[in-house]
Coordinates of C-alpha atoms in Angstrom, one line a residue:
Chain A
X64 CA 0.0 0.0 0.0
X65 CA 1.4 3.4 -1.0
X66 CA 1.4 6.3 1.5
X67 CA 1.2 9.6 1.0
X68 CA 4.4 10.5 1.0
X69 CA 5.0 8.0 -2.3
X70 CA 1.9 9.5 -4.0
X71 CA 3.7 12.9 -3.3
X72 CA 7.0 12.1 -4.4
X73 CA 5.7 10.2 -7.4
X74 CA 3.4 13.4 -8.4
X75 CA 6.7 15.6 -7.9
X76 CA 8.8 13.9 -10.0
X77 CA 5.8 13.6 -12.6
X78 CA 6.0 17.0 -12.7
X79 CA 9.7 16.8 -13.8
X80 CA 9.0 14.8 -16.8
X81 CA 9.6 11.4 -14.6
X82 CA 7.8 8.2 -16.6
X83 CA 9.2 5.7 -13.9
X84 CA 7.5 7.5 -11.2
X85 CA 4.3 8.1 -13.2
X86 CA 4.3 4.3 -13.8
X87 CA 4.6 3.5 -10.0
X88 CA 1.9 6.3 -9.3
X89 CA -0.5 4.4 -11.4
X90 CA 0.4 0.8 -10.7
X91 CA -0.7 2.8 -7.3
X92 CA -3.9 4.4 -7.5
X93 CA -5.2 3.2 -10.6
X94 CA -7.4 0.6 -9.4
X95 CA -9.1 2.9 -7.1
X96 CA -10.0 5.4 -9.6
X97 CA -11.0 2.8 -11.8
X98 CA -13.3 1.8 -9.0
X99 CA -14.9 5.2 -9.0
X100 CA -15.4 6.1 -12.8
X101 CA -16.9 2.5 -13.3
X102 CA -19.3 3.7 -10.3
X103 CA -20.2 6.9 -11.5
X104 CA -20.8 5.6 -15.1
X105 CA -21.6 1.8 -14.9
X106 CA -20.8 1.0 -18.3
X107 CA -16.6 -0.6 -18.6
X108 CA -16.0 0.8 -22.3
X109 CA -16.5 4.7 -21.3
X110 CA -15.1 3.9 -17.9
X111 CA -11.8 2.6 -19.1
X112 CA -11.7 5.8 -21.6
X113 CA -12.2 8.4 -19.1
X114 CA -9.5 6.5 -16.5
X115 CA -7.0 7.2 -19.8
X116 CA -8.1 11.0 -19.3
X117 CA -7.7 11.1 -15.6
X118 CA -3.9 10.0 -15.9
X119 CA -3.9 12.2 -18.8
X120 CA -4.7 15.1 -16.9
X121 CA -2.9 13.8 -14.2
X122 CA 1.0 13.5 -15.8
X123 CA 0.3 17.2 -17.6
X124 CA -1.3 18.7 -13.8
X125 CA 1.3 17.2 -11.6
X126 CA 2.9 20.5 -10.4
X127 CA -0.1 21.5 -9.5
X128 CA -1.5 19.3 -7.4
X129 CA -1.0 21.1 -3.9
X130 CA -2.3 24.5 -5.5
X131 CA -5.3 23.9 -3.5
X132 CA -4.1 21.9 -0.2
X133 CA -5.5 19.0 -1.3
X134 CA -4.0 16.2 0.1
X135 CA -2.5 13.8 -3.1
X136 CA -5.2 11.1 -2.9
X137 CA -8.1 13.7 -2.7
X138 CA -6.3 15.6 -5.6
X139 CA -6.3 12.1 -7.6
X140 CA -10.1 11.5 -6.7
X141 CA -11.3 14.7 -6.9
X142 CA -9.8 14.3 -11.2
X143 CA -11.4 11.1 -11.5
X144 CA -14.7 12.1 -9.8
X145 CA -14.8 15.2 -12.1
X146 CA -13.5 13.6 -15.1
X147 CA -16.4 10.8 -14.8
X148 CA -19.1 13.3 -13.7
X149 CA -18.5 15.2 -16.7
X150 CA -18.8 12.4 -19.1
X151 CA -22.0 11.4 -17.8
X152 CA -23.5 14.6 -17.7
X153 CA -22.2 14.3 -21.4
X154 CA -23.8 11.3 -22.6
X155 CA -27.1 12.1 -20.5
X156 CA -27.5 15.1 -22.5
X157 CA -27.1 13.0 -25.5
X158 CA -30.0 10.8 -24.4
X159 CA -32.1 13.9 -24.5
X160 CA -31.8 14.4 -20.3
X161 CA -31.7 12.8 -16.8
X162 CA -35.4 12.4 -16.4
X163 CA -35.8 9.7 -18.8
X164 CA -33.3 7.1 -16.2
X165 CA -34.4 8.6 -13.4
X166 CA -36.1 5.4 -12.1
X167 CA -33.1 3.6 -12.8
X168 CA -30.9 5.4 -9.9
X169 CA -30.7 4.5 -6.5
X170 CA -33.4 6.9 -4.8
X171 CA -32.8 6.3 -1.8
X172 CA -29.2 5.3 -1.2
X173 CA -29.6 5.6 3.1
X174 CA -30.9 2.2 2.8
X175 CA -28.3 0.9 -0.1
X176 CA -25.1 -1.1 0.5
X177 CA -22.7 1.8 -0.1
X178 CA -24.1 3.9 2.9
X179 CA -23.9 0.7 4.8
X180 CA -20.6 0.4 3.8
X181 CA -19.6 4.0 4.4
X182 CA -21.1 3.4 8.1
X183 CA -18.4 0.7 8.5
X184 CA -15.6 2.8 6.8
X185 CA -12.9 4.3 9.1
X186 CA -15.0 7.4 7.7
X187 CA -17.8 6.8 10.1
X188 CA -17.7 10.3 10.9
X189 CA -19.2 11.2 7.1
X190 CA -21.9 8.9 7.4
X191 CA -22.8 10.0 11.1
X192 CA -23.1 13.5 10.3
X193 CA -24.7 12.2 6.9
X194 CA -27.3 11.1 9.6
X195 CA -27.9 13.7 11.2
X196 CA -29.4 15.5 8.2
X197 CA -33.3 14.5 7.0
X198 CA -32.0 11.5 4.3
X199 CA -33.8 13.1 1.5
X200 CA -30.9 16.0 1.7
X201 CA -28.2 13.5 2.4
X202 CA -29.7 11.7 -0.9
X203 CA -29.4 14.6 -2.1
X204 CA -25.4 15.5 -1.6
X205 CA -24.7 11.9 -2.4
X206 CA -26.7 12.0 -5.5
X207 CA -24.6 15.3 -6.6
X208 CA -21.2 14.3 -5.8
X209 CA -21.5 10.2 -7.4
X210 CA -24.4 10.3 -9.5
X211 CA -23.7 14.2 -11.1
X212 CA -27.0 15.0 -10.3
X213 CA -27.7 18.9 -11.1
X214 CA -29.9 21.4 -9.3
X215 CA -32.1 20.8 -12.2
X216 CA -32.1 16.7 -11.6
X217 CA -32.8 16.9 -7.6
X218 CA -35.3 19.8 -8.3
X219 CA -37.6 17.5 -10.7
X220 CA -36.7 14.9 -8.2
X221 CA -37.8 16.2 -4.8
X222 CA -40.5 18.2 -7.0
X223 CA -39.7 21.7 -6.2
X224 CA -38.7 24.5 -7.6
X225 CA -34.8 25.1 -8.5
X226 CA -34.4 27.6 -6.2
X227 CA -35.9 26.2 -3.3
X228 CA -33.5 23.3 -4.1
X229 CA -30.6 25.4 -4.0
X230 CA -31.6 27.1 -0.8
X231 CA -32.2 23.6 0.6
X232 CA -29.5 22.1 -0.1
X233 CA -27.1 25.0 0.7
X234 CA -28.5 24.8 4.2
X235 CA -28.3 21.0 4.5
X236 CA -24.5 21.5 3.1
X237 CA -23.7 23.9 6.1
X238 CA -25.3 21.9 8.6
X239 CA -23.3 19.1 7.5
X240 CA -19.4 21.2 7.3
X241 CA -21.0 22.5 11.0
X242 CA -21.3 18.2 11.9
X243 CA -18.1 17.5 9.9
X244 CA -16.0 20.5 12.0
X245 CA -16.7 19.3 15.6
Chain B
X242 CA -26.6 33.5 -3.2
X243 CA -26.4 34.3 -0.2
X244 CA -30.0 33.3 1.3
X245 CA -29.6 36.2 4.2
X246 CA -26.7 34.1 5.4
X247 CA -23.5 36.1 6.7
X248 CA -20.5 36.3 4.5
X249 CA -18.5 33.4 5.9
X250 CA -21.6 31.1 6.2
X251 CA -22.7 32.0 2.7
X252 CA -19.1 30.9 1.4
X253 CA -18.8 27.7 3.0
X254 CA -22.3 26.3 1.3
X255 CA -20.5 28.0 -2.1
X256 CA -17.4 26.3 -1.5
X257 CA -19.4 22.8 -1.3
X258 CA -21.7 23.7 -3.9
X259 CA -18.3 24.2 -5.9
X260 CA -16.8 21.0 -5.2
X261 CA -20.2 18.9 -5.6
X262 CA -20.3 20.5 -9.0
X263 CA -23.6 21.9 -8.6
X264 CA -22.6 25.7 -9.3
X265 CA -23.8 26.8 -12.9
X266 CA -20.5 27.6 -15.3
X267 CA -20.6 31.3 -14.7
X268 CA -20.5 31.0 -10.8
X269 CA -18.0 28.0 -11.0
X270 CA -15.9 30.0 -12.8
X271 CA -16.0 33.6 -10.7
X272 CA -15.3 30.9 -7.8
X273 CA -12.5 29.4 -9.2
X274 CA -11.1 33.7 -10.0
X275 CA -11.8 34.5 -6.2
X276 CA -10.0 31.2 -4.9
X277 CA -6.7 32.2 -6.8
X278 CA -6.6 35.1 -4.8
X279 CA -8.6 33.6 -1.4
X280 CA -6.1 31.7 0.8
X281 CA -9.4 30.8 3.5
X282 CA -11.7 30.5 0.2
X283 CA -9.1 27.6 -1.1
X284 CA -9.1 26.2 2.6
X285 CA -13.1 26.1 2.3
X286 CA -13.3 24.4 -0.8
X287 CA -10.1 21.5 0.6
X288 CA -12.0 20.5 3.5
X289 CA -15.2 19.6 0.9
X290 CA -12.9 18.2 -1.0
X291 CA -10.9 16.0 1.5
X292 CA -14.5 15.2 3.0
X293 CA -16.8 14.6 0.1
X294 CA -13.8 12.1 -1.3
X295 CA -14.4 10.0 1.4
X296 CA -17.8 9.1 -0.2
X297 CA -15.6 7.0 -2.2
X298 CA -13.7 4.8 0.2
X299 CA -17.1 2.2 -0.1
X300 CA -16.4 1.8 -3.7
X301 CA -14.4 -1.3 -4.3
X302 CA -11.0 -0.9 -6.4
X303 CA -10.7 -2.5 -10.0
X304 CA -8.1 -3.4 -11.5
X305 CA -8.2 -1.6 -14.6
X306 CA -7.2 -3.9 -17.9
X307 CA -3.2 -3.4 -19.3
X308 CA -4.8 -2.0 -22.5
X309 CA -5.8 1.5 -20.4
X310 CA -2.4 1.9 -19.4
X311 CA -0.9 1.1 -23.3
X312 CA -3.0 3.7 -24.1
X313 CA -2.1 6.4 -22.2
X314 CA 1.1 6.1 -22.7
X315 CA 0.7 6.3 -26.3
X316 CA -1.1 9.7 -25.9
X317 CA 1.6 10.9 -23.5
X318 CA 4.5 9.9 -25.5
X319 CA 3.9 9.2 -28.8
X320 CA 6.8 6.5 -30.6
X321 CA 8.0 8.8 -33.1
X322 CA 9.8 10.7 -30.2
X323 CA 12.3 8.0 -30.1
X324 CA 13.0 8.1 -33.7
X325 CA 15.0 10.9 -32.6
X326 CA 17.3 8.8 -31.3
X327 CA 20.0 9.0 -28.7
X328 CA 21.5 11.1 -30.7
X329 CA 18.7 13.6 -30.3
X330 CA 18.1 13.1 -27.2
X331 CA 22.5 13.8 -26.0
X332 CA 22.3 16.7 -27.7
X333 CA 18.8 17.8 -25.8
X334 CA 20.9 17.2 -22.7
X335 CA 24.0 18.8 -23.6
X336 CA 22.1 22.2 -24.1
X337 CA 20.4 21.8 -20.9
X338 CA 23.7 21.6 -19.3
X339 CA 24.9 24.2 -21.2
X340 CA 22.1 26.5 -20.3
X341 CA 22.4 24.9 -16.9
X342 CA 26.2 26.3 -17.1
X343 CA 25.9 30.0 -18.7
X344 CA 22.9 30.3 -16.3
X345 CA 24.7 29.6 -12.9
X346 CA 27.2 32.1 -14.3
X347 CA 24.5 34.4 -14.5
X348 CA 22.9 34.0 -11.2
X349 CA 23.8 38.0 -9.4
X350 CA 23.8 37.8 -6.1
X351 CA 26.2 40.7 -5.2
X352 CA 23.8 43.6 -6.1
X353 CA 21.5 43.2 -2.8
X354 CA 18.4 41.5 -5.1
X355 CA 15.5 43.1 -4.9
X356 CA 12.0 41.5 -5.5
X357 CA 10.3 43.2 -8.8
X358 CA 7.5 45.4 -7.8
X359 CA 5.5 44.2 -10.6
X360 CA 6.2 41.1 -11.6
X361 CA 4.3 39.4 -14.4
X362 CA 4.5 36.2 -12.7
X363 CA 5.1 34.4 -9.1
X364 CA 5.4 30.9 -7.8
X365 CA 6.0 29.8 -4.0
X366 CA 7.9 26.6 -4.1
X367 CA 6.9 24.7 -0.6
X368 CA 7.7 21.7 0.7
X369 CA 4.5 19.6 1.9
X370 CA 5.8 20.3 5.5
X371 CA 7.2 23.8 4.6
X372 CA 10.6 22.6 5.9
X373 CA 11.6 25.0 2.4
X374 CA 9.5 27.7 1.4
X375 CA 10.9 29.5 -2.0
X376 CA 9.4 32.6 -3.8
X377 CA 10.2 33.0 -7.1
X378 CA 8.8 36.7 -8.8
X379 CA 9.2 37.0 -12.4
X380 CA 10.2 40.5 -14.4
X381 CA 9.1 39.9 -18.0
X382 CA 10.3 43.5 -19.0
X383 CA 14.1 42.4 -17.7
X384 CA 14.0 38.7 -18.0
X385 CA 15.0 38.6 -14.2
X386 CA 13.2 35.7 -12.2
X387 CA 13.9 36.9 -8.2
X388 CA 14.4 34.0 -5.8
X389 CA 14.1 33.7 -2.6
X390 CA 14.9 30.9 0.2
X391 CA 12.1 32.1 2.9
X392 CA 12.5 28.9 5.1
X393 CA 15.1 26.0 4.7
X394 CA 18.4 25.8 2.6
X395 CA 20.3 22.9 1.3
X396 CA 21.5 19.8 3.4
X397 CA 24.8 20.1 4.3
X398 CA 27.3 19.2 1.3
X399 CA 24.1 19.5 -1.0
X400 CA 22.5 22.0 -3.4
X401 CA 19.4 23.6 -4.3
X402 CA 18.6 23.0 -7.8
X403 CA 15.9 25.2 -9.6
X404 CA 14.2 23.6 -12.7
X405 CA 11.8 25.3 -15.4
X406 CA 9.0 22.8 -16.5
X407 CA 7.5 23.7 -19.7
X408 CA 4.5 21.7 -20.9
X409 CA 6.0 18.2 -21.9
X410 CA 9.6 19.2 -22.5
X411 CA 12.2 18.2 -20.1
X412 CA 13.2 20.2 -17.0
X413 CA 15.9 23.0 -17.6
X414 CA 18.0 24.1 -15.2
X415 CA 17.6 27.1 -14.2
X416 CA 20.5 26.9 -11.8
X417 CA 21.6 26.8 -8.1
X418 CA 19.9 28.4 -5.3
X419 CA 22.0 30.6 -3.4
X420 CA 23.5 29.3 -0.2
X421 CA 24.6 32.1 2.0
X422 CA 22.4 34.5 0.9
X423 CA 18.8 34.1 1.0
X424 CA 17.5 36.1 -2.2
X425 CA 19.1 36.0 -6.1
X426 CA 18.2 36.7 -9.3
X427 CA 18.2 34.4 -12.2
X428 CA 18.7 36.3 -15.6
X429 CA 16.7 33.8 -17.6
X430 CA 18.3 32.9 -21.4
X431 CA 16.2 35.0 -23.5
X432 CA 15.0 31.5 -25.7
X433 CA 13.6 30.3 -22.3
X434 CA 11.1 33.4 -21.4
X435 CA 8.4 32.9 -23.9
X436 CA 8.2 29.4 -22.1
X437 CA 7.7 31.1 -18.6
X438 CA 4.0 31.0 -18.8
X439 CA 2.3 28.4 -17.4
X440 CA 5.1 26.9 -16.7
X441 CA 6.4 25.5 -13.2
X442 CA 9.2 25.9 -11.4
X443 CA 10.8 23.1 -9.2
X444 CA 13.7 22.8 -6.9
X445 CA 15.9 19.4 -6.3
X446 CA 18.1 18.2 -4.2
X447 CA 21.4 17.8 -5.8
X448 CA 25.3 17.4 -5.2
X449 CA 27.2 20.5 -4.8
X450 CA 27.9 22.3 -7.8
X451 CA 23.9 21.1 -9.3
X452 CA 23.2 18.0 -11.4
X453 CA 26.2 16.8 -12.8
X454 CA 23.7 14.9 -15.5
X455 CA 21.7 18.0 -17.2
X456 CA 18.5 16.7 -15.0
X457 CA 16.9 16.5 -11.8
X458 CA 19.1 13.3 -9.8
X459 CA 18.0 13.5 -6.3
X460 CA 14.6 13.9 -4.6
X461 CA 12.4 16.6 -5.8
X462 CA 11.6 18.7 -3.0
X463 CA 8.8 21.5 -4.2
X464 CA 7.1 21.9 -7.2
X465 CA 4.7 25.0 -8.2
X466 CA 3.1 26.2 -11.2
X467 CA 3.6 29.9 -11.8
X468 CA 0.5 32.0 -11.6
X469 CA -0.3 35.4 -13.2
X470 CA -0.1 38.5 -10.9

């Protein structure tokens, strides 16, 4: 298992043009961003294309990865979540909008395997605070940060207007950074 | 939107909105221009981010099939690069150590270096635990790139290497830090400026008397893209 320290040095000398290290780096952390773009898009051909992008982006952004204080495997999911949202809002608006698959998605993921999961994580203390909001406003920030869901997709979903959404959800996200900062 | 919230309040749900991906382009983007500039805005937006990523720690890894890997490299570094030949590739190295050369020549340190008071661009070079903190302020009208060791120096019997990274080429030396004194300028080789933007700037650690190969030998210690002032 790599530690953060490797993932640094691995991104620094990526930076410098350094292929050995960018091999390492995804011999590394490739499996667990494949992981997530395969989540976010469930279909293996588009995942396996937008992992290429991700290291892509990755070799080319190396010197840049501590611009914002990320720590390097947040910097490394944070590209692959992105990367994968992005495509999906893609090919959704190809299929002529999110509506249409709505009843496909996971409405209420409180009750799914992953939230059972991220109750047993070391991360408990996501899913507790998760738990302390109403779970149709957790659903909600899930839904946004793995399924891309827009302010237009959860407004049509919890059938209110967009800007009662926004309001909603803005609350629900300071309640939870107020949980998340005890 | 601030919803009658106070400042600080009002930024934190932006910040999250921002890293869920939920801000329409126009806000994302006047975000993103106020975080440049935001120290506590960019500390905002890092905690969503190191929090929210932990919504991915239930997702089982994959091992992703060796034809993903193949194919990245083949964007990265397309063959024909090698048909260049080691020929190419000596010579490539020989005038990086000859800029590396004619530019530690040119490091100034006996004029009391001051830091431009407009420069075009600037880059601090930090170490993850800021054991070395370098600020590098770049005069475009001069060519002058001022540096200066704010925290740390070079391990005993070792040097400070500074590197210019430009897009996919290889690093260039840009010389040694100086030892005794904490500031110096570098008067980059007028070829090298146009390649300034966007570019980053890294520092190694190095035998005395820099990289006796033309590129970066020992551990790279910071690396920072240069941002517009």
């Amino acid at each position: 298992m790599a530690t953060r320290d490797d993932i640094e040095n691995w991104l620094a000398k990526c930076a410098l043009g350094d292929r050995d290290a960018f091999a390492r780096l995804y011999s590394a952390t490739s499996s667990k961003l494949f992981g997530i773009c395969l989540r976010v898009l469930d279909d293996r051909a588009e995942a396996e294309e937008v992992l290429q992008e991700i290291y892509v982006k990755v070799w080319r952004n190396a010197a840049r990865y501590n611009a914002n204080g990320l720590s390097p495997m947040t910097w490394l999911i944070t590209i692959a979540r992105n990367a994968a949202i992005d495509r999906l809002r893609r090919r959704r608006a190809a299929e002529g909008g999110y509506a249409d698959d709505a009843g496909e998605l996971q409405l209420d993921p409180a009750k799914g395997p992953e939230a059972q999961a991220i109750a047993a994580s070391e991360h408990a203390r996501l899913a507790a605070c998760f738990d302390e909001l109403d779970s149709g406003h957790a659903a909600a920030v899930k839904g946004a940060y793995l399924d891309g869901e827009t302010y237009a997709d959860l407004a049509a979903r919890f059938d209110v207007p967009l800007n009662t959404m926004r309001t909603w959800l803005r609350r629900s996200l300071l309640k939870l950074r107020e949980c998340l900062s005890r | 939107m601030s919803d009658g919230m106070p400042e600080r309040e009002a930024d934190k749900a932006l910040a999250g909105e921002y890293a869920l991906g939920l801000l329409p382009p126009d806000e994302a983007a006047a975000f993103e221009r106020r975080m440049a500039s935001d120290p506590d805005l960019r500390a905002l937006y890092a905690d969503w981010a190191e929090d929210l990523a932990a919504l991915t720690d239930a997702i089982d890894p994959v091992r992703p099939p060796a034809r993903v890997w193949k194919a990245t490299q083949a964007s990265l570094f397309p063959k024909r690069r090698k048909g260049r030949g080691w020929l190419g590739v000596l010579c490539g190295a020989l005038t990086a150590s000859a800029l590396a050369l004619g530019l530690l020549v040119a490091v100034d340190f006996t004029q009391g270096p001051q830091r431009p008071a407009a420069p075009d661009y600037v880059a601090e070079l930090a170490a993850e635990d800021r054991s070395l903190v370098v600020t590098a302020a770049y005069d475009a009208a001069t060519g002058s790139l001022y540096v200066e060791r704010e925290q740390g120096r070079a391990a005993e019997g070792r040097a400070l290497e500074l590197w210019l990274i430009a897009g996919d080429a290889a690093p260039v030396s840009l010389g040694l830090l100086p030892d005794e004194d904490r500031a110096g300028i570098v008067n980059v080789a007028p070829e090298l400026r146009p390649r300034l933007a966007g570019a980053s700037l890294a520092i190694s650690d190095e035998p005395a008397g820099g990289s006796p190969t033309g590129a970066p030998t020992g551990d790279v210690l910071a690396v920072a893209q240069v941002t517009d002032t």
